[in-house]
């Protein structure tokens, strides 16, 4: 919602004849808030820091900060204050770590909010701002009309609002802040690194785990298939119900890929849906997060799978639907050796469903271990007799 204090008085409307009225199309619900930007004085805490010195944090406000953080809503600060003094106070109150990209200074708050959104790469429609001063809310609304503004007295009500309640609350959403903070530290290290990129990747101590999806991870798997388009091999969305059904099918594997490094977690970054048959493994879906493309995650996952299939003596067939957005995934498949050469191994597979679906084939051979990523994975290859 847009702060009402920034709007003029409602205009009178003349009543239209019934025959001339047209039904307005239903509006899509507003996007869920991905980042809430807090003012400090008389909003987050009580009082004005540079005047009162001791500015207490109400327990109810602390509860709001903690609750939104647990839902995966990022939080930041846009405050007109002395940075060192204000940040020291946040640390003393024990909540400094909850805020990413704090903007504490004397510039316009709209500039601070814009900087936060651009750095996070979030659309302004997913940003919210809360401030006790109507003039500050009006300034943000004037320059950034897409940003939703709230008065300070609404703070304790925010967790009850639909826009602050993401429909999917996953393992990763509960630690989204830590993942972003780790990402900022990682990017800073990359900017300072010299020498070959491979040396930097080795310095990250990347640790990839590939395992069967747990109940808790399935919602994140669904989210990956829904939101990932650039690194989704088919563009197919599998619902939570579909995934739970396939997970209990002995012929199928629903696999989740997670990644960590010395800076912290990347979270769940990939999902594979694999049907294993004696002579051929059918890769129905591979989706990876765009955030880990530069770390070679896609190639590492494919090389692991190819090596597993080679150990099992099975061919690999992968579904792929080319789109304008998933060119990087096609490159990963082709670079790994997949092509469209027909093979009798696919004769018993159900025919492709949907327009444009291709079947790519590979006769696997052993693959060397990655030199930059440590892979710890479930064994898929059965003992052959």
Short mmCIF file of C-alpha atoms in Angstrom, two decimals:
data_model
loop_
_atom_site.label_atom_id
_atom_site.label_comp_id
_atom_site.label_asym_id
_atom_site.label_seq_id
_atom_site.Cartn_x
_atom_site.Cartn_y
_atom_site.Cartn_z
CA UNK A 1 0.00 0.00 0.00
CA UNK A 2 1.08 3.58 -0.55
CA UNK A 3 1.14 5.87 2.45
CA UNK A 4 -2.08 7.83 2.56
CA UNK A 5 -0.33 10.89 3.97
CA UNK A 6 1.29 11.45 0.59
CA UNK A 7 -2.02 11.55 -1.27
CA UNK A 8 -4.47 14.40 -1.72
CA UNK A 9 -8.11 14.38 -0.57
CA UNK A 10 -10.41 12.01 -2.45
CA UNK A 11 -12.21 13.50 -5.41
CA UNK A 12 -15.97 13.41 -5.64
CA UNK A 13 -17.38 11.08 -8.25
CA UNK A 14 -20.58 11.61 -10.16
CA UNK A 15 -22.82 8.59 -10.25
CA UNK A 16 -22.83 6.98 -13.66
CA UNK A 17 -25.92 5.41 -15.21
CA UNK A 18 -25.91 1.68 -14.60
CA UNK A 19 -25.91 0.88 -18.30
CA UNK A 20 -22.64 2.79 -18.79
CA UNK A 21 -20.72 1.11 -15.99
CA UNK A 22 -18.08 -1.38 -16.92
CA UNK A 23 -16.54 -3.87 -14.56
CA UNK A 24 -12.90 -3.08 -13.87
CA UNK A 25 -10.54 -6.00 -14.36
CA UNK A 26 -9.35 -7.60 -11.14
CA UNK A 27 -5.96 -6.30 -10.11
CA UNK A 28 -3.14 -8.70 -9.40
CA UNK A 29 -2.18 -8.78 -5.72
CA UNK A 30 0.80 -6.63 -4.81
CA UNK A 31 4.11 -8.51 -4.78
CA UNK A 32 5.30 -9.88 -1.47
CA UNK A 33 7.73 -7.52 0.26
CA UNK A 34 11.28 -8.80 -0.11
CA UNK A 35 12.99 -6.01 1.86
CA UNK A 36 11.69 -3.67 4.56
CA UNK A 37 13.72 -0.47 5.07
CA UNK A 38 13.50 0.98 8.58
CA UNK A 39 13.93 4.53 9.80
CA UNK A 40 15.55 4.55 13.25
CA UNK A 41 14.52 7.57 15.40
CA UNK A 42 10.99 7.16 16.77
CA UNK A 43 10.41 4.26 14.41
CA UNK A 44 12.69 1.35 15.21
CA UNK A 45 13.61 2.73 18.60
CA UNK A 46 11.95 5.28 20.88
CA UNK A 47 13.41 8.76 20.87
CA UNK A 48 15.99 10.70 18.85
CA UNK A 49 19.48 9.28 19.23
CA UNK A 50 21.49 12.50 18.89
CA UNK A 51 19.20 14.34 21.33
CA UNK A 52 18.16 11.73 23.88
CA UNK A 53 21.18 9.44 23.93
CA UNK A 54 19.34 6.53 25.50
CA UNK A 55 16.84 5.26 22.93
CA UNK A 56 15.15 2.02 24.00
CA UNK A 57 13.99 -0.70 21.61
CA UNK A 58 10.47 -1.89 22.47
CA UNK A 59 10.13 -5.65 22.80
CA UNK A 60 7.24 -5.59 20.33
CA UNK A 61 9.47 -4.01 17.66
CA UNK A 62 12.26 -6.49 18.33
CA UNK A 63 9.71 -9.28 17.86
CA UNK A 64 8.70 -7.82 14.47
CA UNK A 65 12.33 -7.70 13.30
CA UNK A 66 12.96 -11.30 14.37
CA UNK A 67 9.69 -12.58 12.89
CA UNK A 68 10.17 -10.95 9.49
CA UNK A 69 13.73 -12.25 9.39
CA UNK A 70 12.47 -15.80 10.03
CA UNK A 71 10.15 -15.45 7.02
CA UNK A 72 12.98 -14.49 4.71
CA UNK A 73 12.07 -10.79 4.48
CA UNK A 74 15.34 -8.85 4.33
CA UNK A 75 15.58 -5.68 6.41
CA UNK A 76 17.71 -2.58 5.99
CA UNK A 77 18.00 0.96 7.37
CA UNK A 78 17.57 4.44 5.86
CA UNK A 79 18.20 6.94 8.64
CA UNK A 80 19.39 10.54 8.94
CA UNK A 81 21.92 10.04 11.69
CA UNK A 82 25.62 9.87 12.43
CA UNK A 83 26.59 6.47 11.03
CA UNK A 84 29.07 5.40 13.71
CA UNK A 85 26.83 6.48 16.58
CA UNK A 86 23.70 4.86 15.14
CA UNK A 87 25.44 1.62 14.20
CA UNK A 88 27.01 1.38 17.66
CA UNK A 89 23.54 1.72 19.15
CA UNK A 90 22.17 -1.05 16.93
CA UNK A 91 25.03 -3.27 18.03
CA UNK A 92 24.40 -2.47 21.70
CA UNK A 93 20.74 -3.33 21.23
CA UNK A 94 21.82 -6.69 19.75
CA UNK A 95 20.04 -6.30 16.41
CA UNK A 96 22.69 -4.87 14.08
CA UNK A 97 23.16 -8.23 12.32
CA UNK A 98 19.52 -8.22 11.20
CA UNK A 99 20.10 -5.33 8.78
CA UNK A 100 21.77 -5.59 5.38
CA UNK A 101 23.19 -2.62 3.46
CA UNK A 102 22.31 -0.01 6.11
CA UNK A 103 22.24 3.55 4.76
CA UNK A 104 22.89 5.93 7.66
CA UNK A 105 23.82 9.51 6.74
CA UNK A 106 22.28 12.81 5.78
CA UNK A 107 21.13 12.36 2.17
CA UNK A 108 17.57 11.97 0.89
CA UNK A 109 15.98 8.74 2.04
CA UNK A 110 14.71 8.02 -1.45
CA UNK A 111 18.35 7.80 -2.58
CA UNK A 112 19.06 5.36 0.25
CA UNK A 113 16.07 3.18 -0.60
CA UNK A 114 16.98 3.19 -4.30
CA UNK A 115 20.56 2.19 -3.52
CA UNK A 116 19.38 -0.71 -1.35
CA UNK A 117 17.01 -1.97 -4.04
CA UNK A 118 19.61 -1.71 -6.81
CA UNK A 119 22.32 -3.43 -4.78
CA UNK A 120 19.98 -6.28 -3.87
CA UNK A 121 18.72 -6.36 -7.48
CA UNK A 122 15.14 -6.19 -6.19
CA UNK A 123 12.28 -4.51 -8.05
CA UNK A 124 11.05 -1.39 -6.28
CA UNK A 125 7.60 -3.00 -6.08
CA UNK A 126 9.08 -5.49 -3.58
CA UNK A 127 10.54 -2.80 -1.29
CA UNK A 128 8.76 -1.30 1.73
CA UNK A 129 9.74 1.73 3.84
CA UNK A 130 8.62 2.62 7.36
CA UNK A 131 9.14 6.05 8.98
CA UNK A 132 7.45 8.15 11.64
CA UNK A 133 7.74 11.36 9.60
CA UNK A 134 5.02 12.01 6.96
CA UNK A 135 7.41 14.30 5.06
CA UNK A 136 10.01 11.52 4.75
CA UNK A 137 7.40 9.04 3.54
CA UNK A 138 6.12 11.60 1.05
CA UNK A 139 9.66 12.22 -0.24
CA UNK A 140 10.16 8.49 -0.87
CA UNK A 141 6.72 8.15 -2.46
CA UNK A 142 7.35 11.13 -4.77
CA UNK A 143 10.65 9.79 -6.12
CA UNK A 144 9.88 6.05 -5.82
CA UNK A 145 6.11 5.63 -6.22
CA UNK A 146 6.41 1.84 -6.50
CA UNK A 147 7.76 1.57 -2.93
CA UNK A 148 5.12 0.90 -0.28
CA UNK A 149 5.37 3.26 2.72
CA UNK A 150 4.07 2.69 6.23
CA UNK A 151 3.81 4.98 9.28
CA UNK A 152 5.77 3.98 12.38
CA UNK A 153 2.63 3.19 14.35
CA UNK A 154 1.89 0.37 11.88
CA UNK A 155 5.12 -1.47 12.72
CA UNK A 156 3.66 -4.09 15.04
CA UNK A 157 0.93 -4.88 12.50
CA UNK A 158 3.28 -5.66 9.62
CA UNK A 159 3.62 -9.41 10.30
CA UNK A 160 -0.18 -9.71 10.03
CA UNK A 161 -0.27 -8.19 6.53
CA UNK A 162 -0.43 -10.43 3.48
CA UNK A 163 2.42 -8.61 1.73
CA UNK A 164 4.79 -9.58 4.57
CA UNK A 165 3.75 -13.26 4.48
CA UNK A 166 5.58 -15.14 1.71
CA UNK A 167 3.51 -18.09 0.41
CA UNK A 168 6.55 -20.37 0.59
CA UNK A 169 8.66 -20.39 3.74
CA UNK A 170 11.56 -22.76 3.18
CA UNK A 171 14.79 -23.84 4.80
CA UNK A 172 16.60 -21.22 2.74
CA UNK A 173 14.13 -18.41 3.44
CA UNK A 174 14.80 -18.74 7.16
CA UNK A 175 18.47 -18.01 6.55
CA UNK A 176 18.13 -15.65 3.58
CA UNK A 177 19.77 -12.78 5.44
CA UNK A 178 22.84 -14.83 6.29
CA UNK A 179 23.08 -15.93 2.65
CA UNK A 180 22.99 -12.35 1.39
CA UNK A 181 25.52 -11.20 3.98
CA UNK A 182 27.82 -14.06 2.97
CA UNK A 183 27.33 -13.03 -0.65
CA UNK A 184 28.45 -9.46 0.03
CA UNK A 185 31.62 -10.73 1.72
CA UNK A 186 32.22 -13.13 -1.16
CA UNK A 187 31.85 -10.39 -3.77
CA UNK A 188 34.26 -8.17 -1.87
CA UNK A 189 36.82 -10.97 -1.84
CA UNK A 190 36.37 -11.54 -5.57
CA UNK A 191 36.92 -7.84 -6.27
CA UNK A 192 40.18 -7.93 -4.34
CA UNK A 193 41.41 -11.20 -5.84
CA UNK A 194 44.23 -11.22 -8.37
CA UNK A 195 45.40 -14.00 -10.62
CA UNK A 196 43.42 -16.72 -12.43
CA UNK A 197 39.73 -17.14 -11.56
CA UNK A 198 40.37 -20.82 -10.82
CA UNK A 199 42.68 -19.81 -7.97
CA UNK A 200 39.93 -17.65 -6.48
CA UNK A 201 37.40 -20.47 -6.75
CA UNK A 202 39.79 -22.82 -4.94
CA UNK A 203 40.23 -20.20 -2.21
CA UNK A 204 36.47 -20.25 -1.57
CA UNK A 205 36.63 -23.86 -0.36
CA UNK A 206 33.40 -24.68 -2.17
CA UNK A 207 31.56 -27.67 -0.71
CA UNK A 208 28.71 -29.17 -2.77
CA UNK A 209 26.33 -31.75 -1.37
CA UNK A 210 23.95 -33.77 -3.52
CA UNK A 211 21.36 -35.82 -1.72
CA UNK A 212 17.80 -37.09 -1.79
CA UNK A 213 15.27 -34.36 -1.02
CA UNK A 214 13.92 -34.32 2.52
CA UNK A 215 10.39 -33.28 3.45
CA UNK A 216 11.70 -29.92 4.60
CA UNK A 217 13.59 -29.30 1.35
CA UNK A 218 10.75 -30.10 -1.05
CA UNK A 219 9.20 -26.64 -0.90
CA UNK A 220 12.55 -25.11 -1.89
CA UNK A 221 12.76 -27.63 -4.75
CA UNK A 222 9.35 -26.50 -5.98
CA UNK A 223 10.48 -22.88 -5.72
CA UNK A 224 13.56 -23.59 -7.84
CA UNK A 225 11.50 -25.23 -10.61
CA UNK A 226 9.05 -22.33 -10.50
CA UNK A 227 11.42 -19.36 -10.39
CA UNK A 228 14.47 -20.56 -12.33
CA UNK A 229 14.24 -19.94 -16.07
CA UNK A 230 17.78 -19.22 -17.23
CA UNK A 231 19.15 -22.44 -15.77
CA UNK A 232 16.07 -24.67 -16.11
CA UNK A 233 16.52 -27.34 -18.77
CA UNK A 234 12.82 -27.74 -19.59
CA UNK A 235 10.97 -24.82 -18.01
CA UNK A 236 8.62 -27.36 -16.44
CA UNK A 237 7.21 -26.59 -13.01
CA UNK A 238 6.75 -29.52 -10.66
CA UNK A 239 4.35 -28.91 -7.79
CA UNK A 240 5.00 -29.96 -4.23
CA UNK A 241 2.46 -32.79 -4.67
CA UNK A 242 4.20 -34.00 -7.86
CA UNK A 243 7.57 -34.03 -6.15
CA UNK A 244 6.30 -35.86 -3.08
CA UNK A 245 4.71 -38.52 -5.27
CA UNK A 246 7.86 -39.01 -7.34
CA UNK A 247 10.03 -39.07 -4.23
CA UNK A 248 8.24 -42.23 -3.08
CA UNK A 249 8.54 -43.91 -6.51
CA UNK A 250 11.48 -46.38 -6.38
CA UNK A 251 12.30 -45.67 -10.03
CA UNK A 252 12.74 -41.93 -9.47
CA UNK A 253 15.28 -39.80 -7.63
CA UNK A 254 14.46 -36.27 -6.48
CA UNK A 255 17.86 -34.81 -5.66
CA UNK A 256 18.71 -31.47 -4.04
CA UNK A 257 22.05 -29.71 -4.46
CA UNK A 258 23.31 -27.40 -1.71
CA UNK A 259 26.48 -25.33 -1.71
CA UNK A 260 28.55 -23.67 1.01
CA UNK A 261 31.94 -22.00 1.12
CA UNK A 262 34.17 -20.31 3.66
CA UNK A 263 31.93 -17.24 3.70
CA UNK A 264 28.72 -19.10 4.45
CA UNK A 265 25.83 -20.94 2.81
CA UNK A 266 24.51 -20.51 -0.72
CA UNK A 267 21.58 -22.72 0.27
CA UNK A 268 19.78 -25.05 -2.12
CA UNK A 269 21.13 -24.24 -5.58
CA UNK A 270 19.95 -27.11 -7.75
CA UNK A 271 17.41 -29.87 -8.27
CA UNK A 272 17.50 -33.01 -10.40
CA UNK A 273 14.61 -35.29 -11.27
CA UNK A 274 15.97 -38.59 -12.51
CA UNK A 275 14.30 -41.82 -13.57
CA UNK A 276 16.67 -44.77 -13.40
CA UNK A 277 16.19 -47.76 -15.69
CA UNK A 278 18.62 -50.67 -16.04
CA UNK A 279 20.13 -49.49 -19.34
CA UNK A 280 19.29 -45.79 -19.38
CA UNK A 281 18.92 -42.98 -16.87
CA UNK A 282 16.37 -40.37 -17.88
CA UNK A 283 17.14 -36.86 -16.59
CA UNK A 284 13.71 -35.25 -16.69
CA UNK A 285 14.68 -31.99 -15.01
CA UNK A 286 17.82 -30.11 -14.11
CA UNK A 287 17.48 -26.62 -12.65
CA UNK A 288 20.19 -24.61 -10.94
CA UNK A 289 20.24 -21.17 -9.38
CA UNK A 290 21.69 -18.40 -11.52
CA UNK A 291 23.59 -17.22 -8.42
CA UNK A 292 26.09 -20.07 -8.74
CA UNK A 293 26.69 -20.11 -12.49
CA UNK A 294 30.04 -18.36 -12.07
CA UNK A 295 31.18 -21.10 -9.70
CA UNK A 296 30.68 -23.80 -12.34
CA UNK A 297 27.89 -25.47 -10.39
CA UNK A 298 26.00 -26.71 -13.45
CA UNK A 299 29.05 -28.38 -14.97
CA UNK A 300 30.00 -29.90 -11.62
CA UNK A 301 26.53 -31.42 -11.18
CA UNK A 302 26.50 -32.82 -14.71
CA UNK A 303 29.99 -34.30 -14.39
CA UNK A 304 29.00 -36.00 -11.14
CA UNK A 305 25.85 -37.46 -12.72
CA UNK A 306 27.75 -38.63 -15.82
CA UNK A 307 30.34 -40.35 -13.64
CA UNK A 308 27.58 -42.07 -11.62
CA UNK A 309 25.88 -43.31 -14.79
CA UNK A 310 29.21 -44.56 -16.13
CA UNK A 311 29.74 -46.57 -12.94
CA UNK A 312 26.27 -48.08 -13.39
CA UNK A 313 26.89 -48.86 -17.06
CA UNK A 314 23.81 -46.86 -18.10
CA UNK A 315 23.32 -44.35 -20.90
CA UNK A 316 21.98 -40.87 -20.10
CA UNK A 317 19.02 -39.23 -21.84
CA UNK A 318 18.21 -35.64 -20.85
CA UNK A 319 15.07 -33.68 -21.63
CA UNK A 320 15.74 -30.18 -22.91
CA UNK A 321 13.46 -27.47 -24.26
CA UNK A 322 15.40 -24.50 -25.72
CA UNK A 323 14.06 -21.06 -24.86
CA UNK A 324 15.25 -17.50 -25.21
CA UNK A 325 16.43 -17.55 -21.59
CA UNK A 326 18.07 -20.93 -20.97
CA UNK A 327 20.92 -20.71 -23.46
CA UNK A 328 23.44 -21.18 -20.62
CA UNK A 329 21.87 -24.52 -19.74
CA UNK A 330 22.10 -25.67 -23.35
CA UNK A 331 25.79 -24.74 -23.40
CA UNK A 332 26.31 -26.78 -20.22
CA UNK A 333 24.68 -29.85 -21.78
CA UNK A 334 26.59 -29.55 -25.06
CA UNK A 335 29.89 -28.93 -23.29
CA UNK A 336 29.30 -32.05 -21.19
CA UNK A 337 28.93 -34.08 -24.40
CA UNK A 338 25.16 -34.43 -24.83
CA UNK A 339 23.86 -34.36 -28.41
CA UNK A 340 20.80 -35.35 -30.42
CA UNK A 341 22.23 -38.55 -31.88
CA UNK A 342 19.47 -41.21 -31.70
CA UNK A 343 20.14 -44.28 -29.57
CA UNK A 344 18.10 -47.48 -29.14
CA UNK A 345 18.43 -47.07 -25.36
CA UNK A 346 15.60 -44.50 -25.44
CA UNK A 347 13.17 -46.77 -27.34
CA UNK A 348 11.21 -47.72 -24.21
CA UNK A 349 10.98 -44.20 -22.77
CA UNK A 350 7.62 -42.43 -23.07
CA UNK A 351 7.59 -40.02 -25.97
CA UNK A 352 8.40 -36.36 -25.33
CA UNK A 353 5.43 -34.32 -24.15
CA UNK A 354 5.02 -30.66 -24.97
CA UNK A 355 6.13 -28.59 -27.93
CA UNK A 356 9.83 -28.20 -28.56
CA UNK A 357 11.05 -30.84 -26.11
CA UNK A 358 14.31 -32.44 -27.22
CA UNK A 359 15.93 -35.65 -26.06
CA UNK A 360 19.69 -35.31 -25.69
CA UNK A 361 21.82 -38.44 -25.41
CA UNK A 362 25.18 -39.27 -23.87
CA UNK A 363 27.13 -42.50 -23.56
CA UNK A 364 28.84 -41.79 -20.22
CA UNK A 365 32.47 -42.29 -19.38
CA UNK A 366 34.35 -41.67 -16.13
CA UNK A 367 34.78 -38.00 -15.29
CA UNK A 368 37.61 -36.50 -13.22
CA UNK A 369 36.79 -34.86 -9.90
CA UNK A 370 36.42 -31.08 -9.85
CA UNK A 371 39.56 -29.16 -8.93
CA UNK A 372 37.60 -26.25 -7.42
CA UNK A 373 34.55 -27.86 -5.76
CA UNK A 374 34.46 -30.63 -3.20
CA UNK A 375 31.49 -32.88 -4.01
CA UNK A 376 29.85 -35.07 -1.41
CA UNK A 377 26.96 -36.99 -2.87
CA UNK A 378 24.69 -39.96 -2.51
CA UNK A 379 25.76 -43.02 -4.55
CA UNK A 380 23.31 -43.78 -7.34
CA UNK A 381 25.16 -46.55 -9.12
CA UNK A 382 23.98 -50.05 -8.12
CA UNK A 383 26.44 -52.90 -7.84
CA UNK A 384 26.44 -54.62 -11.22
CA UNK A 385 26.51 -58.40 -11.38
#
